[in-house]
Structures are given as C-alpha cells and as structure tokens.
PDB file of C-alpha atoms in Angstrom:
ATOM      1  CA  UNK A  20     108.445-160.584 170.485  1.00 73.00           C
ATOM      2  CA  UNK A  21     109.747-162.513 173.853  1.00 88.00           C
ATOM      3  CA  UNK A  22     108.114-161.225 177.064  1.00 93.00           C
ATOM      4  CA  UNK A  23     110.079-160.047 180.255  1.00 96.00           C
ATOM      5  CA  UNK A  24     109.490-159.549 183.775  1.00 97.00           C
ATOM      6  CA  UNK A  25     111.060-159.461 187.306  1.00 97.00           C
ATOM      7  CA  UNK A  26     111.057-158.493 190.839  1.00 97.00           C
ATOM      8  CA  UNK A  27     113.779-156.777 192.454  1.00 97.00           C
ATOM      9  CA  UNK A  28     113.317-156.337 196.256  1.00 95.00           C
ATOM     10  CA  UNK A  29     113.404-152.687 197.731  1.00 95.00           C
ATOM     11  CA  UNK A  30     114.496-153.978 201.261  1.00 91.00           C
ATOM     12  CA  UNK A  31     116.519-156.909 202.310  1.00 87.00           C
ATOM     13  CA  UNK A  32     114.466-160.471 202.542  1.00 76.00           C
ATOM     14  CA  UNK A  33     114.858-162.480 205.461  1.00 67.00           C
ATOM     15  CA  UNK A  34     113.003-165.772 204.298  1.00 66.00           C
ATOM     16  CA  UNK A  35     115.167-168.304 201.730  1.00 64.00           C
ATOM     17  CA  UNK A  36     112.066-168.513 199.417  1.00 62.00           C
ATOM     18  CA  UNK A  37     109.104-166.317 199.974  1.00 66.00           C
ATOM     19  CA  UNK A  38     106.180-168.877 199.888  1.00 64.00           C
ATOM     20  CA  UNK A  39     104.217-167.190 197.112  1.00 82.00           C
ATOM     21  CA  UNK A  40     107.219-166.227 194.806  1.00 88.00           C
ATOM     22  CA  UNK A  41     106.038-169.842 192.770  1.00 89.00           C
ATOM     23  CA  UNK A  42     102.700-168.908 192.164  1.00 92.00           C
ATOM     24  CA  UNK A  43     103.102-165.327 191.343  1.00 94.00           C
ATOM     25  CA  UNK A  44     106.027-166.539 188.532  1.00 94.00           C
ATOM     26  CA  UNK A  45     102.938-169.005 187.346  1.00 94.00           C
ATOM     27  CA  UNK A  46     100.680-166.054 186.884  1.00 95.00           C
ATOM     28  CA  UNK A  47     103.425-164.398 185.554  1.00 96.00           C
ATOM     29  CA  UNK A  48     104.107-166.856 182.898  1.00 95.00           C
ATOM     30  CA  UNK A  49      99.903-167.801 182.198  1.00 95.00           C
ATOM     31  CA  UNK A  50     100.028-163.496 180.798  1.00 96.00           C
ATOM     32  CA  UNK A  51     103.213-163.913 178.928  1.00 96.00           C
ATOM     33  CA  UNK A  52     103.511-167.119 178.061  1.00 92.00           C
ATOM     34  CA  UNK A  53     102.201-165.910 174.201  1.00 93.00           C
ATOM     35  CA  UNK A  54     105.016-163.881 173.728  1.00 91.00           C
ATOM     36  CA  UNK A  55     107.644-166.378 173.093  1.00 82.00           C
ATOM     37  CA  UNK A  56     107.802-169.889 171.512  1.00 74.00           C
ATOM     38  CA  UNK A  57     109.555-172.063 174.266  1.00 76.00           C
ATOM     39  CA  UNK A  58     109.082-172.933 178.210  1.00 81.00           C
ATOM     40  CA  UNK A  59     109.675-169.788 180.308  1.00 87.00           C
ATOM     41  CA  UNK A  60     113.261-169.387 181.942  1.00 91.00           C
ATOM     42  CA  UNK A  61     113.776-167.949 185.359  1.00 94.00           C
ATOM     43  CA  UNK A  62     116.944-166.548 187.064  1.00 94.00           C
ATOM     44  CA  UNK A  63     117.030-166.261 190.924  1.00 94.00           C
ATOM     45  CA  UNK A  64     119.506-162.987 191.664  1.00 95.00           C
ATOM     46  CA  UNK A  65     120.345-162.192 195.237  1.00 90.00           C
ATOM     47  CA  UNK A  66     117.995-160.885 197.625  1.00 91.00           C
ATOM     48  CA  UNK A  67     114.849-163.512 196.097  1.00 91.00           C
ATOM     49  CA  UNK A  68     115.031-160.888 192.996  1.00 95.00           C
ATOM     50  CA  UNK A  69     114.633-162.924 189.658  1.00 96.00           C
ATOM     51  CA  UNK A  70     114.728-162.415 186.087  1.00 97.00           C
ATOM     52  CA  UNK A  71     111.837-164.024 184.079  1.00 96.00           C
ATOM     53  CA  UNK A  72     112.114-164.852 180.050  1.00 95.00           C
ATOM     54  CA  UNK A  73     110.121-166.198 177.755  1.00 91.00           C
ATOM     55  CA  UNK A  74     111.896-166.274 174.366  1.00 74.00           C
ATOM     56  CA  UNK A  75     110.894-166.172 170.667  1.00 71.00           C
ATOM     57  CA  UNK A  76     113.916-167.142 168.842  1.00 65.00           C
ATOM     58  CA  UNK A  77     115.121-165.082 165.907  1.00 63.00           C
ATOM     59  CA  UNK A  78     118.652-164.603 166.108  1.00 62.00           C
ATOM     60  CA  UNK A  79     121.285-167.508 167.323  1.00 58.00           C
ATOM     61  CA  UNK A  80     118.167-170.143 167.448  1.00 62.00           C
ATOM     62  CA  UNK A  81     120.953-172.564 169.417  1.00 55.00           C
ATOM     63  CA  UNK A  82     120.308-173.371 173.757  1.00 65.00           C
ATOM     64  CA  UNK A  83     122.979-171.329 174.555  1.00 66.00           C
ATOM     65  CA  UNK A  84     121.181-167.903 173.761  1.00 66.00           C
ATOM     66  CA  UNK A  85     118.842-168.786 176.191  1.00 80.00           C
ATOM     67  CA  UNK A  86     117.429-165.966 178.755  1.00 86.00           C
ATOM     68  CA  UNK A  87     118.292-164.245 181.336  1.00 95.00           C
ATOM     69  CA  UNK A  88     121.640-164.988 179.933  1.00 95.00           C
ATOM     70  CA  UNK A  89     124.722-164.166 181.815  1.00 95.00           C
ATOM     71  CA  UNK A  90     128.044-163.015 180.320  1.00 94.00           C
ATOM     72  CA  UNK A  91     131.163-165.040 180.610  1.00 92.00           C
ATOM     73  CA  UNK A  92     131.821-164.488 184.487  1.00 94.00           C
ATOM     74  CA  UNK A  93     128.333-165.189 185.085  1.00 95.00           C
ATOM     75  CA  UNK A  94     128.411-161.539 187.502  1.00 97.00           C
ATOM     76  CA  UNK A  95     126.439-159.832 184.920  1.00 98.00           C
ATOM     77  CA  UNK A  96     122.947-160.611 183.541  1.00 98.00           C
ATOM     78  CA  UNK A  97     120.027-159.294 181.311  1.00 98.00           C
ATOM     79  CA  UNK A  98     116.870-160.402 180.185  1.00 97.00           C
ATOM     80  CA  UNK A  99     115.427-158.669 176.347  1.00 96.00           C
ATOM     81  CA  UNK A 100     112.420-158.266 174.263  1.00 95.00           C
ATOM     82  CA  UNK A 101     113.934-156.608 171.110  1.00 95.00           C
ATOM     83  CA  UNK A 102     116.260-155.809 168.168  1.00 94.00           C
ATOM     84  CA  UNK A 103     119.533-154.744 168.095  1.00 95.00           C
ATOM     85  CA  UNK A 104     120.423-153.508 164.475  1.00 93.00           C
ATOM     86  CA  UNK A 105     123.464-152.744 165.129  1.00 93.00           C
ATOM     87  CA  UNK A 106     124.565-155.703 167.004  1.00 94.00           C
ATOM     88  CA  UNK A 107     127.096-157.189 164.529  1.00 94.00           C
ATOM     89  CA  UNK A 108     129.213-153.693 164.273  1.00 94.00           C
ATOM     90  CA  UNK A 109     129.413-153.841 167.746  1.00 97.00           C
ATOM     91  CA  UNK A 110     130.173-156.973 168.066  1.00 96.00           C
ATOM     92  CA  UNK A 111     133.515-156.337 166.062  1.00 96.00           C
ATOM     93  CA  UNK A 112     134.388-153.697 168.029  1.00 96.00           C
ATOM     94  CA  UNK A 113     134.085-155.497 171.354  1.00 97.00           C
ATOM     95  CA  UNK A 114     135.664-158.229 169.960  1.00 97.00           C
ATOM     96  CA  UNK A 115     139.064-155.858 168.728  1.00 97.00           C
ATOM     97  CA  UNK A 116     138.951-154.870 172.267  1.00 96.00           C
ATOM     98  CA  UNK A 117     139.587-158.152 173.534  1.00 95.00           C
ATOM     99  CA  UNK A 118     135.971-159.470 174.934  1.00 95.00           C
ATOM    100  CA  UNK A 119     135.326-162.921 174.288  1.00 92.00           C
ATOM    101  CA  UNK A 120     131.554-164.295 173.228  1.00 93.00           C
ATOM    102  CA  UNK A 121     130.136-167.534 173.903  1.00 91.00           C
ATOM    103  CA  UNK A 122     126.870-166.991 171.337  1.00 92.00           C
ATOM    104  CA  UNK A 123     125.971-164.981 168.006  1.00 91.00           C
ATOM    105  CA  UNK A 124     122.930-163.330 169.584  1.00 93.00           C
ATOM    106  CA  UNK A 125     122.654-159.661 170.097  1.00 94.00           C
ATOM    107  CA  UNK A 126     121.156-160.395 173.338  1.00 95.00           C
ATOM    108  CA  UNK A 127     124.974-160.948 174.309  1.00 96.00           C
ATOM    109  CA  UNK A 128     126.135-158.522 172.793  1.00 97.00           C
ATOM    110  CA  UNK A 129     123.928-155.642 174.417  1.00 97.00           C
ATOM    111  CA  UNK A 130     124.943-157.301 177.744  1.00 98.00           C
ATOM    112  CA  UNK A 131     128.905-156.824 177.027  1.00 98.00           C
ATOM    113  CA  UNK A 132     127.938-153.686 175.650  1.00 98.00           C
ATOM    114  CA  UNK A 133     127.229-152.264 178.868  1.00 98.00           C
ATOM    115  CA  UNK A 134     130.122-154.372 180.749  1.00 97.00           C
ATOM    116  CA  UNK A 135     132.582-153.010 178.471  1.00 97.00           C
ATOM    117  CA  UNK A 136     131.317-149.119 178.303  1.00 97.00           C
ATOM    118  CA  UNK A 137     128.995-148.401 181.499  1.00 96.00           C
ATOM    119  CA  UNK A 138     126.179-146.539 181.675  1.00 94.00           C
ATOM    120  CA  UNK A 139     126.956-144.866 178.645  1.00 95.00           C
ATOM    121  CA  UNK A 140     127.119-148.238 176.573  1.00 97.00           C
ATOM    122  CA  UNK A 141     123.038-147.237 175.199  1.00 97.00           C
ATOM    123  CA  UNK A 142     124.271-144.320 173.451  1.00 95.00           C
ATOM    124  CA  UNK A 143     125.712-146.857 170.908  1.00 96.00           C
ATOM    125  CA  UNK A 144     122.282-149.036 170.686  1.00 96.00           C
ATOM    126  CA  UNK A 145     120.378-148.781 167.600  1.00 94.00           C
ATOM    127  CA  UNK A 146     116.825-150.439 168.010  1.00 95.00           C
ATOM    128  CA  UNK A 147     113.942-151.377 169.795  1.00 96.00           C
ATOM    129  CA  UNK A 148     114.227-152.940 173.212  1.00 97.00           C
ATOM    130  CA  UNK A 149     113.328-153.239 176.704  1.00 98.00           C
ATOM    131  CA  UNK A 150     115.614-154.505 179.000  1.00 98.00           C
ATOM    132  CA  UNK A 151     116.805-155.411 182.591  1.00 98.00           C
ATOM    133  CA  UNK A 152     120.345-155.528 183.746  1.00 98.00           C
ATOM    134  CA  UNK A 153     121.969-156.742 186.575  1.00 98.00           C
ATOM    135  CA  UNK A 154     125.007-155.662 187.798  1.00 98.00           C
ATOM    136  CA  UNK A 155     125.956-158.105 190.624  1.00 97.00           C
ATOM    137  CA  UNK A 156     129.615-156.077 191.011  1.00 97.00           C
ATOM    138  CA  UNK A 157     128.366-152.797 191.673  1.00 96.00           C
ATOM    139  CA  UNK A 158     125.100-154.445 192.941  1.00 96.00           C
ATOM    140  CA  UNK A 159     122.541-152.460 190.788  1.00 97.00           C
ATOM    141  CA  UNK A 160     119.809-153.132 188.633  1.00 98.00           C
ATOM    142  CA  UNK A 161     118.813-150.973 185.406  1.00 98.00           C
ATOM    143  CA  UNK A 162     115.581-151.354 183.187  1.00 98.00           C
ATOM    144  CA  UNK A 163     115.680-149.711 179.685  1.00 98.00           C
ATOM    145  CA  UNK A 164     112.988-148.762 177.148  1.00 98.00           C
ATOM    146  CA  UNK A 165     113.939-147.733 173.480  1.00 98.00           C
ATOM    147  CA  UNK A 166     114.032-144.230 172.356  1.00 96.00           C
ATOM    148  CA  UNK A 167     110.500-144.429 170.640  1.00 95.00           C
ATOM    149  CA  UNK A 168     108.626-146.837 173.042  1.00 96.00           C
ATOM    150  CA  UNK A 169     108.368-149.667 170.072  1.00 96.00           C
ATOM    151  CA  UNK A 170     109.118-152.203 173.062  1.00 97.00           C
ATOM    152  CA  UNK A 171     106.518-152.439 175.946  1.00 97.00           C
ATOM    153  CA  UNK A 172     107.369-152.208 179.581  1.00 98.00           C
ATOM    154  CA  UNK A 173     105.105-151.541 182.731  1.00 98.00           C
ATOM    155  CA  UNK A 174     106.281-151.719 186.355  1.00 98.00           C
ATOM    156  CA  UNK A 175     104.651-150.790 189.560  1.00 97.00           C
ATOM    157  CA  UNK A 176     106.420-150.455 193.248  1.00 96.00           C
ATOM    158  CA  UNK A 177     104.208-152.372 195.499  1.00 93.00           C
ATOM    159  CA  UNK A 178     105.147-152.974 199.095  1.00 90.00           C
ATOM    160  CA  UNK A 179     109.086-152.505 198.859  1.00 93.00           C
ATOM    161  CA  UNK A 180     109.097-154.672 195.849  1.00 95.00           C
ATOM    162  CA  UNK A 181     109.736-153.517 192.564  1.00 97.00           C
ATOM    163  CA  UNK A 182     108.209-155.134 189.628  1.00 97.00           C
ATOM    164  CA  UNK A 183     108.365-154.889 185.858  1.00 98.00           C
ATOM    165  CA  UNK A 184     106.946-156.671 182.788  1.00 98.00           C
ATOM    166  CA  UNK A 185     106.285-156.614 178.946  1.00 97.00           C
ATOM    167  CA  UNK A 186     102.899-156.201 179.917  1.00 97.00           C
ATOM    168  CA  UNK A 187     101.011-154.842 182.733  1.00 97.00           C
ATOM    169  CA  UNK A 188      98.231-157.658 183.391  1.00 96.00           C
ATOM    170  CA  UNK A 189     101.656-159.541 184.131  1.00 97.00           C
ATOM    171  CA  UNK A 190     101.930-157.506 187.208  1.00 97.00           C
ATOM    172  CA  UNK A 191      98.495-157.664 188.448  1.00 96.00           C
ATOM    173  CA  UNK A 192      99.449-160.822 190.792  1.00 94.00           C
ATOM    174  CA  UNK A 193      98.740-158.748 193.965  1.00 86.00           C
ATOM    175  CA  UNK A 194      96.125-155.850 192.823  1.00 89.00           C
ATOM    176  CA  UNK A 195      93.729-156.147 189.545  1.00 92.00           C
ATOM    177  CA  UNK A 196      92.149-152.575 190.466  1.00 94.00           C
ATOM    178  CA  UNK A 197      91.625-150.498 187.267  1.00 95.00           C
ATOM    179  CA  UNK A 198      92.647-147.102 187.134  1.00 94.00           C
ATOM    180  CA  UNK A 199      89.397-145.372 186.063  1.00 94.00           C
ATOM    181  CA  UNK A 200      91.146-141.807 185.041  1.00 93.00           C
ATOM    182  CA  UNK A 201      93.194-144.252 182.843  1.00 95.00           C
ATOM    183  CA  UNK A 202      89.778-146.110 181.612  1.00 93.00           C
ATOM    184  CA  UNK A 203      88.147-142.729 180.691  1.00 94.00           C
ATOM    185  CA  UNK A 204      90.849-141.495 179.104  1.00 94.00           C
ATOM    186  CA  UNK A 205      90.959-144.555 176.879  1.00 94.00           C
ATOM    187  CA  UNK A 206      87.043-144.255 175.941  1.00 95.00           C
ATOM    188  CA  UNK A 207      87.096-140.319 175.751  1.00 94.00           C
ATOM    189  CA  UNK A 208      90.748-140.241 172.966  1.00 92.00           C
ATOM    190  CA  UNK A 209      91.821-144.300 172.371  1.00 92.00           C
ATOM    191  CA  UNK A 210      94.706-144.231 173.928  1.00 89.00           C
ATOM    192  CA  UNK A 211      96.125-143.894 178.012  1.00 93.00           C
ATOM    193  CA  UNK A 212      98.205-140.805 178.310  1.00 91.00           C
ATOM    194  CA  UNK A 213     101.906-140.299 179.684  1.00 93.00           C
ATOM    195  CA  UNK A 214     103.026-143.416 182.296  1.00 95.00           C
ATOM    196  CA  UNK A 215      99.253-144.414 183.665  1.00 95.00           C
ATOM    197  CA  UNK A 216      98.009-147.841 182.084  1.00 96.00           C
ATOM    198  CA  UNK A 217      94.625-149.147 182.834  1.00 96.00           C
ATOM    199  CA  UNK A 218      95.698-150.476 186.493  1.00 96.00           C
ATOM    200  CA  UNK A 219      96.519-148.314 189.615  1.00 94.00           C
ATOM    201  CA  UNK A 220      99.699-148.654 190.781  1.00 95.00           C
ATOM    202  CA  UNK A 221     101.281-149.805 187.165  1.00 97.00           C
ATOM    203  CA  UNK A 222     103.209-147.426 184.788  1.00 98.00           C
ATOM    204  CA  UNK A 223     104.525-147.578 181.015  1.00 98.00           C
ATOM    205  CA  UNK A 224     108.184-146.798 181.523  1.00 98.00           C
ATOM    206  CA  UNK A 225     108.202-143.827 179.187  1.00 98.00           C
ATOM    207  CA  UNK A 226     110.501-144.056 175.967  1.00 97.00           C
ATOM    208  CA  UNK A 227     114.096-142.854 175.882  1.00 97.00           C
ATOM    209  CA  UNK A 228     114.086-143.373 179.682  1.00 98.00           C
ATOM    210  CA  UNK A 229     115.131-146.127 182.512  1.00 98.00           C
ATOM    211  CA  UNK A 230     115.349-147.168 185.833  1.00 98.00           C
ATOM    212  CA  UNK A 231     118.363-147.178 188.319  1.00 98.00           C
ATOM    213  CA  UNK A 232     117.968-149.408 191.344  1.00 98.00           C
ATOM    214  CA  UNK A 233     121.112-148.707 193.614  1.00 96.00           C
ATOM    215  CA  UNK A 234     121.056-149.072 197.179  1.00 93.00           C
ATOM    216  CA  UNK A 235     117.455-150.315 197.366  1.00 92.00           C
ATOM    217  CA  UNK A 236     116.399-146.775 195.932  1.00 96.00           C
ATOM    218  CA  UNK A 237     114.739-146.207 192.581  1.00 97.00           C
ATOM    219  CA  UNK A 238     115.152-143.903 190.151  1.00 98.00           C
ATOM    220  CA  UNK A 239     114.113-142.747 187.246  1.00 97.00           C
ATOM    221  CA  UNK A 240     116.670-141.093 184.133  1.00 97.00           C
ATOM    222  CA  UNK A 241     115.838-140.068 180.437  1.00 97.00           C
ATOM    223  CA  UNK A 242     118.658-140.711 178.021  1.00 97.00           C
ATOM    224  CA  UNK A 243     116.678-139.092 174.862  1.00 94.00           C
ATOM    225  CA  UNK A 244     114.235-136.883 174.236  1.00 89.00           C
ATOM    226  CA  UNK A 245     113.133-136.441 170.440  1.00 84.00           C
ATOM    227  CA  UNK A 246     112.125-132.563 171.106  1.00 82.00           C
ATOM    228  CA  UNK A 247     115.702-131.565 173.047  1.00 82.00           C
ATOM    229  CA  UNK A 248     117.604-133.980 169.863  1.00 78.00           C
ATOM    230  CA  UNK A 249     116.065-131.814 167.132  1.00 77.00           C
ATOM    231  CA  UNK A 250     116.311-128.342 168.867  1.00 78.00           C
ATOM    232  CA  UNK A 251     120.270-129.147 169.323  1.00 76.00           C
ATOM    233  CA  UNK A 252     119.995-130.174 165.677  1.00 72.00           C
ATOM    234  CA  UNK A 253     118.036-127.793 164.094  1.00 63.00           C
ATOM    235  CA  UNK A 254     119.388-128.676 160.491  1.00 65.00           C
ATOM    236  CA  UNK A 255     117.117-130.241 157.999  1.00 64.00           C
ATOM    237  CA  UNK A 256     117.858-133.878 156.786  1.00 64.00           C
ATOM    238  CA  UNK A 257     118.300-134.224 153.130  1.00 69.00           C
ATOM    239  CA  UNK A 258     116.762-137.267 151.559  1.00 68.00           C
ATOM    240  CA  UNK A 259     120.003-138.595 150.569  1.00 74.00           C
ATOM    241  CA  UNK A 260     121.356-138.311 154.138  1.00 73.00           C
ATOM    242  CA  UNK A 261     117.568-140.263 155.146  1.00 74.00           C
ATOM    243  CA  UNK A 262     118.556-143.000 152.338  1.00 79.00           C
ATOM    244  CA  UNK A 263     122.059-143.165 153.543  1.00 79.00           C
ATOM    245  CA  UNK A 264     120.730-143.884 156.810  1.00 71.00           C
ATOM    246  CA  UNK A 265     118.284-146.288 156.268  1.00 75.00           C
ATOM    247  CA  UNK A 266     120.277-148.308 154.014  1.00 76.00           C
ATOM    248  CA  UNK A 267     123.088-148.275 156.838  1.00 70.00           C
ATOM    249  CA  UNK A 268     121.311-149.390 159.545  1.00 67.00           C
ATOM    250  CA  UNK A 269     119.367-152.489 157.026  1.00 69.00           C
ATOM    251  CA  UNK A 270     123.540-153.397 156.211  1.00 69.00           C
ATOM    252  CA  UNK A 271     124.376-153.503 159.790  1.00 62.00           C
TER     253      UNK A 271
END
C-alpha cells in the first residue's frame, strides 16, 4: 500500500529549516504511518521541499529499495505507492540501452523510466500508482496518478506551498475545515464528486492526470482520458484479444 507525501515550496525560502517543518512531518507520519510496515523515510530537496515515504515492502524486500530513492547520480528522485506490471519488460529494455540499476524494484525502474524517455516515459507504464518526481537538472517536480485512480492522492496549495499525500487528513496540518458541499454530497449519493474531498482547500488529483511544478508555477495535465481512448478506438475487443491481454500483462 506505502503512503506518500511532500511539500514543494511555491516561492523561494529564506530560513535553513522552517521551525515547524518537524512537527508537521510528525503529523504527517501519525495519518500515514498505517500504510507501510517500516519507520517513515524523509528526503530534504532544495528549497526545504521534501519527499516523505512510508514503505510496505513487496518487491526487492532488501535496504537498498528504500524511499524516496534516488537513481544512480543521486539528481533524480521519486517517492511511490503502487504497481508496476510491467516493470521487468522495461527493465530489459533500459538495461539494452545501457542504464545501469542498483536494485530489482520497480520503484527504480519507473524512476529511470522517466530519466531515460521524458515526459513521455508514462505512456509505457502499466499499473496503478501515484507518484512524485523530482527533477533536480531541469529543476521540476511532477506528481502522477494512474489512469483509473486505483492509487490515492490529495494535495492542496496553501500559502505558496504545495502539498500532496496518499491521503488527505495527511494534509490537514494547517486547516482541518470540512468542506460541507463535499459532506452533503457524501450523505445525499456515498461518494465526493470530481477533485473536492471532505476538506476545503484539498483535492483528489483526478485519474489519468498530473502535476507540473516548473518555475514555482503549477500546473495541471491529463495524459488519458477513458472516453477520448475509446472514441479514437471505436473497435470492439474480442474476448480472445481481452484473454491475450490479461494473460500478458499477469506474464510481465
């Protein structure tokens, strides 16, 4: 399961350590600390921004797959909540194109993934994820949620600081105010509609879309949308081609 969170400054910070940045990564930690089996891990980026982790180890159970994890260089790193089915074929092709891994997780691979093919690396992800990346070349942040929203992820942009978590009471540090439309909505059909959640000021990061933080600016980019897929693919899927599938993506 693993939770993730982190806060990525929208304007430059003039303190060394901002004297609550401790306690809000403890309250972070006391609403994800179920989420994963081992002590949280935190990763201080530039600008006070951090990466927050706590793990539930599935894949590559060794210390070295630990999150955020960094690539080889150490000028790239990600923190992930997911699944990559896919991960191994990848892998090999990465690999025949001369990158060089230092674990067997797919948490590594995802990161080289984007290293090696840019912003166009998540075409080639099969899964269920959420995600942050930092690019500390180009200087920019991105924050992925899978195609079908499997994966949870909230953030909210609070006083030039962005924030976002596996779980919105994670980001509730500065504000607990409930969102009553949200509320009503809940009581009225069982479920919050489109980005709201129950607390003002915190959205879902809808599926098949993610963030960009470039330049201190957010914004905010959908890289599938079911309805646009099947009108540009209007063909009907045989069963066999369903079975093919299925039995492809269990293999890989």
């Amino acid at each position: 399961m693993c939770g993730i969170a982190g806060l990525i400054n929208l304007k430059n910070i003039e303190e060394n350590f901002p004297h609550d940045l401790n306690s809000e990564i403890k309250f972070i930690d006391s609403k994800l600390s179920h989420r994963g089996d081992e002590k949280y891990n935190i990763k201080y980026l530039s600008n006070n921004d951090f990466f927050y982790h706590n793990r539930l180890s599935i894949i590559d159970l060794n210390i070295r797959s630990k999150q955020p994890l960094s690539d080889i260089t150490k000028k790239y790193f990600i923190t992930f909540n997911g699944e990559i089915y896919n991960y191994k074929t990848i892998r090999e092709q990465l690999i025949h194109n001369g990158i060089n891994f230092k674990t067997e997780s797919d948490t590594e691979v995802l990161l080289n993934s984007y290293i090696y093919w840019g912003e166009k690396f998540i075409e080639k992800i099969n899964g269920m994820f959420s995600f942050a990346i930092y690019d500390s070349v180009k200087n920019k942040y991105y924050i992925y949620r899978d195609r079908f929203g499997i994966k949870p992820l909230y953030y909210s942009i609070i006083d030039n600081q962005l924030r976002f978590a596996s779980e919105s009471q994670a980001l509730t540090f500065k504000d607990k105010s409930l969102n009553e439309d949200s509320v009503n909505a809940y009581l009225l059909g069982m479920f919050v509609p489109g980005k709201l959640s129950f607390f003002k000021n915190i959205f879902k990061l809808l599926p098949g879309n993610y963030l960009k933080i470039e330049n201190q600016k957010v914004s905010t980019h959908e890289y599938y949308n079911l309805e646009n897929e099947l009108n540009n693919n209007p063909k009907k899927i045989s069963f066999e081609k369903t079975d093919a599938l299925l039995k492809k993506t269990i293999n890989e």
